[in-house]
Tab-separated table of C-alpha atoms in Angstrom:
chain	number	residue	atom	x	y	z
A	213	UNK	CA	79.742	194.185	57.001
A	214	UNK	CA	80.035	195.592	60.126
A	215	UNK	CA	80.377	194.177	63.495
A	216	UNK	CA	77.757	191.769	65.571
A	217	UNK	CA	77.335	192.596	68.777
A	218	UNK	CA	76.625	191.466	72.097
A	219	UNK	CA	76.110	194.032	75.652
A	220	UNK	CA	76.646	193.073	79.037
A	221	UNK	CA	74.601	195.201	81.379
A	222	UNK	CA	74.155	194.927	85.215
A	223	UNK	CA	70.992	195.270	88.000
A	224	UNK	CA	73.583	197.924	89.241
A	225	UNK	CA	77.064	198.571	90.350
A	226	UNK	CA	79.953	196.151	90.976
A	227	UNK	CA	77.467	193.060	89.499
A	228	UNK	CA	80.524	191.560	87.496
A	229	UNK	CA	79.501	193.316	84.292
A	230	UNK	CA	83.514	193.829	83.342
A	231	UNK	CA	84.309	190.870	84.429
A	232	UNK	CA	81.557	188.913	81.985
A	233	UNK	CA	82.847	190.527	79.558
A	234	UNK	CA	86.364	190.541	79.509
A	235	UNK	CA	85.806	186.775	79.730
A	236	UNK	CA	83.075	186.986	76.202
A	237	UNK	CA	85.792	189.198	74.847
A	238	UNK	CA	88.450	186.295	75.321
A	239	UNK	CA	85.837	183.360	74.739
A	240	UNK	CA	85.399	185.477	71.063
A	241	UNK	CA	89.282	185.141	70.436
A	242	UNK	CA	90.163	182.191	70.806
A	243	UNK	CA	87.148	181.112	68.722
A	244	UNK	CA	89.045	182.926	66.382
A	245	UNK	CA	86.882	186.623	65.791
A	246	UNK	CA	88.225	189.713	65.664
A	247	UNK	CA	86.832	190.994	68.443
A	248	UNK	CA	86.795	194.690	70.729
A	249	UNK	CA	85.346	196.232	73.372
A	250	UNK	CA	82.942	198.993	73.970
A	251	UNK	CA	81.549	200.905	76.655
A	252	UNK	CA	80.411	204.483	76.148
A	253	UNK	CA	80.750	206.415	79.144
A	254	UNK	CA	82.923	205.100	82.269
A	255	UNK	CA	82.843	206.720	85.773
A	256	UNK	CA	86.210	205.772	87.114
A	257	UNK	CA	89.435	207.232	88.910
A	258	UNK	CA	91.703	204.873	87.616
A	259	UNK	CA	92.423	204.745	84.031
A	260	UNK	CA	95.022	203.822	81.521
A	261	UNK	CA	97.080	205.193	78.791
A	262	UNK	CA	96.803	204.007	75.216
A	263	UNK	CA	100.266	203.415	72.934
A	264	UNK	CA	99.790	207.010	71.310
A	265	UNK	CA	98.840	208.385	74.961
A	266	UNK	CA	95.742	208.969	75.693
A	267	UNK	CA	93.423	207.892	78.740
A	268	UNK	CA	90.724	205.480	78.998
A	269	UNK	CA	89.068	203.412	81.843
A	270	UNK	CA	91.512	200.491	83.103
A	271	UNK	CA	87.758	197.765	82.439
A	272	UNK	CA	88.283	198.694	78.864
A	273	UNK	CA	91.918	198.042	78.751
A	274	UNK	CA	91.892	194.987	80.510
A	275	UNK	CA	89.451	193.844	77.812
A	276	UNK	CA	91.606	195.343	74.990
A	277	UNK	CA	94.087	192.787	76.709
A	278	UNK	CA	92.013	189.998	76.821
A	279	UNK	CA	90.966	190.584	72.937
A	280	UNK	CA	94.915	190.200	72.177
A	281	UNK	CA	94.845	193.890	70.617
A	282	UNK	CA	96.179	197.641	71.962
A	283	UNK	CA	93.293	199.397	73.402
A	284	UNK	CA	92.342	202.644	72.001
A	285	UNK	CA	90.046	205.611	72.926
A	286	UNK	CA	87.276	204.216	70.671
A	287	UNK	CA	86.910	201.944	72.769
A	288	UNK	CA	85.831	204.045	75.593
A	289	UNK	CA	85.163	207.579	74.391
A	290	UNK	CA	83.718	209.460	77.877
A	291	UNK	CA	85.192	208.985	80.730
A	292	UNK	CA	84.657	211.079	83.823
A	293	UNK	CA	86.699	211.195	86.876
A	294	UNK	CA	84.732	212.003	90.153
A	295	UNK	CA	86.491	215.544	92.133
A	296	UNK	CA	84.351	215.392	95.529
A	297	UNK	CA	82.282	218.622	95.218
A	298	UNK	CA	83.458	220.200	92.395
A	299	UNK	CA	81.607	218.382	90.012
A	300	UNK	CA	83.634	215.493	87.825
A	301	UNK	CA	86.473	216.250	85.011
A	302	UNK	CA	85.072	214.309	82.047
A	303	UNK	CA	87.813	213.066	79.562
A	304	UNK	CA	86.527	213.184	75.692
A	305	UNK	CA	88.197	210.654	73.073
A	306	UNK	CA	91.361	210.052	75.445
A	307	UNK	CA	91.909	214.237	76.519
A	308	UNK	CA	90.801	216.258	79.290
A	309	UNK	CA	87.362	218.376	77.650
A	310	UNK	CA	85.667	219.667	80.839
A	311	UNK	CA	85.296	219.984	84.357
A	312	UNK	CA	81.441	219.932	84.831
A	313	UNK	CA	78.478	219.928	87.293
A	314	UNK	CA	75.967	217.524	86.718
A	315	UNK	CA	73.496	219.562	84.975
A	316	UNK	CA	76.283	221.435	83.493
A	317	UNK	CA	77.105	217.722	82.136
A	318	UNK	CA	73.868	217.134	80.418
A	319	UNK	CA	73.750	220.015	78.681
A	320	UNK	CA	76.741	218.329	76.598
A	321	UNK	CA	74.670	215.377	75.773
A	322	UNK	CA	74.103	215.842	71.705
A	323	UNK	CA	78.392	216.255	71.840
A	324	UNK	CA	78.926	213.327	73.991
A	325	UNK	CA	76.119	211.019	71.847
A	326	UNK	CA	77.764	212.066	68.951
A	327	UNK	CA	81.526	210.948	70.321
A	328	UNK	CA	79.939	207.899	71.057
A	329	UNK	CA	78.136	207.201	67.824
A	330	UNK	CA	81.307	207.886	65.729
A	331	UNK	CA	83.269	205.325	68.078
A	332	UNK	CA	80.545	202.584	68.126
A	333	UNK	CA	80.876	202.903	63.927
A	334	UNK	CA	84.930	202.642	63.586
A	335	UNK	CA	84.816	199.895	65.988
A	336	UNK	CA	81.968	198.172	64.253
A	337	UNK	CA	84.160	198.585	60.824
A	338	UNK	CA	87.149	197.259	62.137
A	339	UNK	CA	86.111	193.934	63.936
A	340	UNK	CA	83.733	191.165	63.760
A	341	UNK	CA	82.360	191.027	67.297
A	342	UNK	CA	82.418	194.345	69.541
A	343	UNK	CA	81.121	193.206	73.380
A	344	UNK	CA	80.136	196.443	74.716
A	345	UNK	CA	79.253	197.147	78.557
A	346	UNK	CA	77.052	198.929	80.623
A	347	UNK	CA	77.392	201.452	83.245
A	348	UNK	CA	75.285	201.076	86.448
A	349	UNK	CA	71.886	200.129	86.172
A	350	UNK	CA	69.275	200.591	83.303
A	351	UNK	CA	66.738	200.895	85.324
A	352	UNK	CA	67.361	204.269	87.111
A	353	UNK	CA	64.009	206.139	85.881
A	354	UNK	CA	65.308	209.416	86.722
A	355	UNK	CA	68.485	209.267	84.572
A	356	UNK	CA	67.092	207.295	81.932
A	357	UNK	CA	66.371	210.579	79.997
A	358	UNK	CA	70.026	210.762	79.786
A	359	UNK	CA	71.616	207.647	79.972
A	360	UNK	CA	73.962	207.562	76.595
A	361	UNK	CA	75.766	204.476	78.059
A	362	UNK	CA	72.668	201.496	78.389
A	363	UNK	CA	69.984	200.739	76.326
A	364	UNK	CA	70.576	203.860	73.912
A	365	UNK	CA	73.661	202.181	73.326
A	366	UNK	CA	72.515	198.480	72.494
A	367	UNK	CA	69.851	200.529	70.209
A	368	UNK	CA	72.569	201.986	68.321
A	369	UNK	CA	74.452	198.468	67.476
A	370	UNK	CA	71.669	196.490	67.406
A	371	UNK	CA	73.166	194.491	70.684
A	372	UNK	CA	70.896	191.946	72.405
A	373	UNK	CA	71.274	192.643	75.897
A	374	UNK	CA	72.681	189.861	78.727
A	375	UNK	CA	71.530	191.478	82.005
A	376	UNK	CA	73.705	189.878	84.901
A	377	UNK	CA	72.764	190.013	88.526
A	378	UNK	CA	74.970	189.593	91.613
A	379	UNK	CA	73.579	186.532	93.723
A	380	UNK	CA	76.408	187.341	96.526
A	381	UNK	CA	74.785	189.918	97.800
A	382	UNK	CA	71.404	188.753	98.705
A	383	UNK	CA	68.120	189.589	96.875
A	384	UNK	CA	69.140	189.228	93.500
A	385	UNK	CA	65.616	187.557	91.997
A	386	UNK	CA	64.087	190.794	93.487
A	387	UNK	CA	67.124	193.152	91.679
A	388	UNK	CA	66.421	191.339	88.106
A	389	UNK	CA	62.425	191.461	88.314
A	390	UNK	CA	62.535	194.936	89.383
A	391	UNK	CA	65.343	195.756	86.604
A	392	UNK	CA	63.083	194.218	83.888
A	393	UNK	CA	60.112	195.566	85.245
A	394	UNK	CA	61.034	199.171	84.932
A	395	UNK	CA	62.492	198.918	81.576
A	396	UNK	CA	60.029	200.355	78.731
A	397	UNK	CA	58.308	197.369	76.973
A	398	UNK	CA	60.723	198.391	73.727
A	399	UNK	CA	64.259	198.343	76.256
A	400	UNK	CA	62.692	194.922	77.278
A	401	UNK	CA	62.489	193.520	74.192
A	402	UNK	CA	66.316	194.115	74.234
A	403	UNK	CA	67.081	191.902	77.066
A	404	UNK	CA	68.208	188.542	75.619
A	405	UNK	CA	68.963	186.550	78.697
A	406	UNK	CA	69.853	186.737	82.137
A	407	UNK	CA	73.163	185.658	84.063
A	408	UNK	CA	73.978	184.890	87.907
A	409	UNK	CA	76.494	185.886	89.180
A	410	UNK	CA	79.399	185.393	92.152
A	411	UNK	CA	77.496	181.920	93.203
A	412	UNK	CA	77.982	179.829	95.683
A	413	UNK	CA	76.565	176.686	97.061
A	414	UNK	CA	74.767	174.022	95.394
A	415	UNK	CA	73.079	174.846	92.424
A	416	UNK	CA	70.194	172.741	93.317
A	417	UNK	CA	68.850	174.582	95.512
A	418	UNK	CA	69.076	177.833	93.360
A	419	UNK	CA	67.123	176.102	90.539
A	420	UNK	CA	63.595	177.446	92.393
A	421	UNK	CA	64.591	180.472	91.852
A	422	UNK	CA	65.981	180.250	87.848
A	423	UNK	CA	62.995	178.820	87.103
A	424	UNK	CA	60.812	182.083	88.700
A	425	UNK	CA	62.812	184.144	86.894
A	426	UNK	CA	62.258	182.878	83.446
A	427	UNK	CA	58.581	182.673	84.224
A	428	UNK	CA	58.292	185.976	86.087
A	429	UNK	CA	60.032	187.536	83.243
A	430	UNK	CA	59.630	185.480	79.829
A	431	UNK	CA	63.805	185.874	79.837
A	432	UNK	CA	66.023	182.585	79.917
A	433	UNK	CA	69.084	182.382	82.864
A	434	UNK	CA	71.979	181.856	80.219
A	435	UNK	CA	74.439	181.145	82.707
A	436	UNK	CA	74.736	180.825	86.514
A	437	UNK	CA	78.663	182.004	86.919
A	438	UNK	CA	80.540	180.859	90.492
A	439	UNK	CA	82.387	183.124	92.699
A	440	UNK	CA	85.900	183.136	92.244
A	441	UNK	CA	88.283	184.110	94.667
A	442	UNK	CA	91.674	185.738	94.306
A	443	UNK	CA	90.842	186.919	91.065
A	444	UNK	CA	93.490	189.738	90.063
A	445	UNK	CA	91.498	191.997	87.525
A	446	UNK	CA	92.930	195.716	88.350
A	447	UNK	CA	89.417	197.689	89.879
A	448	UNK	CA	88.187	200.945	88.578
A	449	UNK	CA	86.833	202.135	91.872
A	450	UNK	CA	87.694	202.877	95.223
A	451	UNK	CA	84.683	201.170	96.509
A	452	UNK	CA	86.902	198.184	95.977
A	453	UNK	CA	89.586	199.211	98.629
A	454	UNK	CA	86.514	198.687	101.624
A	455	UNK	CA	86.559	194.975	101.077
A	456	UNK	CA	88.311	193.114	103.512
A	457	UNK	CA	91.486	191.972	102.152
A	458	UNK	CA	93.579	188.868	102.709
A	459	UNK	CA	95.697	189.583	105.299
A	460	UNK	CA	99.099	188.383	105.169
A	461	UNK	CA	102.591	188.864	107.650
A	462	UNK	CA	105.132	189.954	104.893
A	463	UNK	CA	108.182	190.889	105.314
A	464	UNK	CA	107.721	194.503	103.975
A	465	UNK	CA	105.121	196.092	105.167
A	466	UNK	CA	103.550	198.905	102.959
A	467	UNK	CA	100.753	201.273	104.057
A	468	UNK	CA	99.217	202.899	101.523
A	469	UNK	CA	97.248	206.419	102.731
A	470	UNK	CA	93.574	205.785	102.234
A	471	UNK	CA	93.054	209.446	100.574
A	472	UNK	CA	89.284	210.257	100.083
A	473	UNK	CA	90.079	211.117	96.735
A	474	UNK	CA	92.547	208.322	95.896
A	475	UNK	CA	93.363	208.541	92.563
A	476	UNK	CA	95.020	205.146	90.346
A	477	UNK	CA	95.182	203.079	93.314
A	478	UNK	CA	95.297	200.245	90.999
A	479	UNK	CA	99.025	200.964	91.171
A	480	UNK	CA	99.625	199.224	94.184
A	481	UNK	CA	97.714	195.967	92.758
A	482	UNK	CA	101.262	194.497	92.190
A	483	UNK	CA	102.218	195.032	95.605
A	484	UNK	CA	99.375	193.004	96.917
A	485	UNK	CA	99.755	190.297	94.703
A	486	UNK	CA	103.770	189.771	96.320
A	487	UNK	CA	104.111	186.899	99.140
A	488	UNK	CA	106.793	188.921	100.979
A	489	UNK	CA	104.849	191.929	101.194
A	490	UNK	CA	102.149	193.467	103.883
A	491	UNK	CA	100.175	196.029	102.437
A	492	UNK	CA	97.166	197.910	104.111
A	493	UNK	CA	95.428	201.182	103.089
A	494	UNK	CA	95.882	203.314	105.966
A	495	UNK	CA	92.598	205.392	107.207
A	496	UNK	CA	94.289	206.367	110.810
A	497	UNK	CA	97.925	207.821	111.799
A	498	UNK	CA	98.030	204.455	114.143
A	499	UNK	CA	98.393	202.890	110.808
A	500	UNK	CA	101.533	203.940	109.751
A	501	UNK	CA	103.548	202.608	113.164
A	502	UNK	CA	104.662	199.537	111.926
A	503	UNK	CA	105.448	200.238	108.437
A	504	UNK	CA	108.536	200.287	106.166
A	505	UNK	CA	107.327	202.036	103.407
A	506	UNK	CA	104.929	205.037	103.713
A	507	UNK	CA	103.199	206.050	100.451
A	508	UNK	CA	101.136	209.138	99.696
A	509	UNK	CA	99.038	208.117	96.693
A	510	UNK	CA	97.956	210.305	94.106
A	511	UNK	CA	94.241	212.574	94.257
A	512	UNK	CA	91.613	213.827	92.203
A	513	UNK	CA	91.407	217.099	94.758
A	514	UNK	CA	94.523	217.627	96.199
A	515	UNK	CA	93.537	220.315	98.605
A	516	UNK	CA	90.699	218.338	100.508
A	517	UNK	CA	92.979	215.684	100.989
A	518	UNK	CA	95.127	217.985	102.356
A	519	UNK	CA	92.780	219.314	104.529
A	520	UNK	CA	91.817	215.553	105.134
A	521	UNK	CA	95.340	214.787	106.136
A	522	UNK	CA	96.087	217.373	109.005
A	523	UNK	CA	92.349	217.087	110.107
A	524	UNK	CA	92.930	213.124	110.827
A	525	UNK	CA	96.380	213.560	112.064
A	526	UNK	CA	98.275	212.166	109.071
A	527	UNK	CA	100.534	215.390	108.416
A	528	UNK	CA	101.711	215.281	112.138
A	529	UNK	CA	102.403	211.707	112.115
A	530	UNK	CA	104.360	211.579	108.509
């Protein structure tokens, strides 16, 4: 028989979708299933190798971690690593396929629908719960023609669809309505419940606002999740490195070159996790003064960063 299962999409980026479901993906084991992830196509410059070495996205692996099992490239069979302007280099089943413009991209669509089909079955004969994820929002009309990682996805394993929203940011009853709202009456039929997320505060005075939601849009709040701090869940992008950090007086101090084009900067996540250690991502020379370790990271376009190094001052300095 194969697999239930469930799908964890987002009103957009960085909403907590990996983070939901690592933790269904963990929930699901210790409950005792045999459970997997999924997530069709991931946009990422980090990634990580599987035990017969090949690459997927590190959100997948972390959830291969969290379902107590190796993670493997069924488990994320597209994943495509921005270059700046030269398009992105998309990675098929774990190995480097293309390097591809956009439209150049979706001209490969019937060979990347069919990767993903033929993952989303051995997964689904293998385990008895696969929680699959989104990628960005549903609701982008102009890609939705496209769009091989969302609701074409939860089609294709018969997935009811948890849609979670980011309360930390502000506006989030507006970001679910409007998500819902521009789904097609069939994608909405899809949507099986709605999740807060990152709150804080007292959840009395939020309860307004779950109650507009269910009536504005027939769908029940499942869950209202809190913000947690200090979480240590490795980040696929370098979005992530423009939050403020905790700033600490360690010992060592690292700086860490803030390359446009950074490249597995999820590396360092050990180094900011040690008491005794200092570690900043460097945008200016100025940076570097008063460190004791120096470290060129690694790029996706090693020639603009090049460039992007002597132009700032970097090459000089170092």
């Amino acid at each position: 028989m194969p697999a239930k299962a469930i799908m964890v999409q987002g009103t957009g980026s960085h909403v907590g979708k990996s983070l939901i479901a690592t933790a269904l993906c963990r929930i699901f084991r210790r409950d005792g299933f045999k459970v997997a992830p999924f997530k069709a196509q991931n946009m990422s410059l980090n990634s990580s190798a599987t035990p017969d070495g090949f690459e997927i996205s590190r959100a997948q692996a972390v959830q291969a971690e969290a379902c107590e099992i190796p993670p493997s490239v069924d488990m994320n069979p597209i994943l495509l690593k921005p270059m700046g302007g030269f398009g992105c280099q998309v990675v098929l089943r774990g190995r480097p396929f293309a390097t591809l413009k956009a439209g150049e991209y979706y001209d490969l669509k019937p060979i990347l629908w069919e990767a993903v089909r033929e993952s989303l079955k051995r997964l689904r004969e293998r385990f008895d719960i696969l929680v699959i994820e989104g990628a960005g929002s549903p609701a982008e009309v102009n890609l939705r023609e496209n769009d091989i990682a969302n609701m074409r996805v939860a089609k294709a394993a018969g997935a009811p669809v948890l849609l979670v929203g980011d309360i930390d940011r502000g506006g989030v009853l507006a970001w679910i309505v409007g998500t819902i709202e521009l789904l097609t009456e069939e994608e909405r039929e899809l949507v099986g419940g709605l999740i807060i997320n990152k709150f804080r505060g007292d959840i009395e005075l939020l309860r307004p606002g779950l109650r507009f939601l269910e009536e504005r849009t027939g769908k029940p709040v499942l869950g209202v999740v809190p913000y947690v701090e200090g979480l240590r869940i490795q980040e696929e992008d370098s979005v992530a490195l423009d939050r403020p950090k905790v700033k600490r007086e360690g010992e060592v101090k690292v700086a860490v070159v803030r390359l446009p084009h950074i490249s597995n900067f999820t590396d360092f996540a050990p180094l900011e996790a040690e008491e005794d250690v200092s570690l900043v991502y460097a945008t200016s020379p100025d940076e570097l003064e008063e460190a004791d370790i120096i470290i060129l990271p690694g790029t996706k376009n090693t020639m603009r960063d090049l460039i992007w190094l002597r132009e700032k001052g970097f090459a000089r300095k170092l």
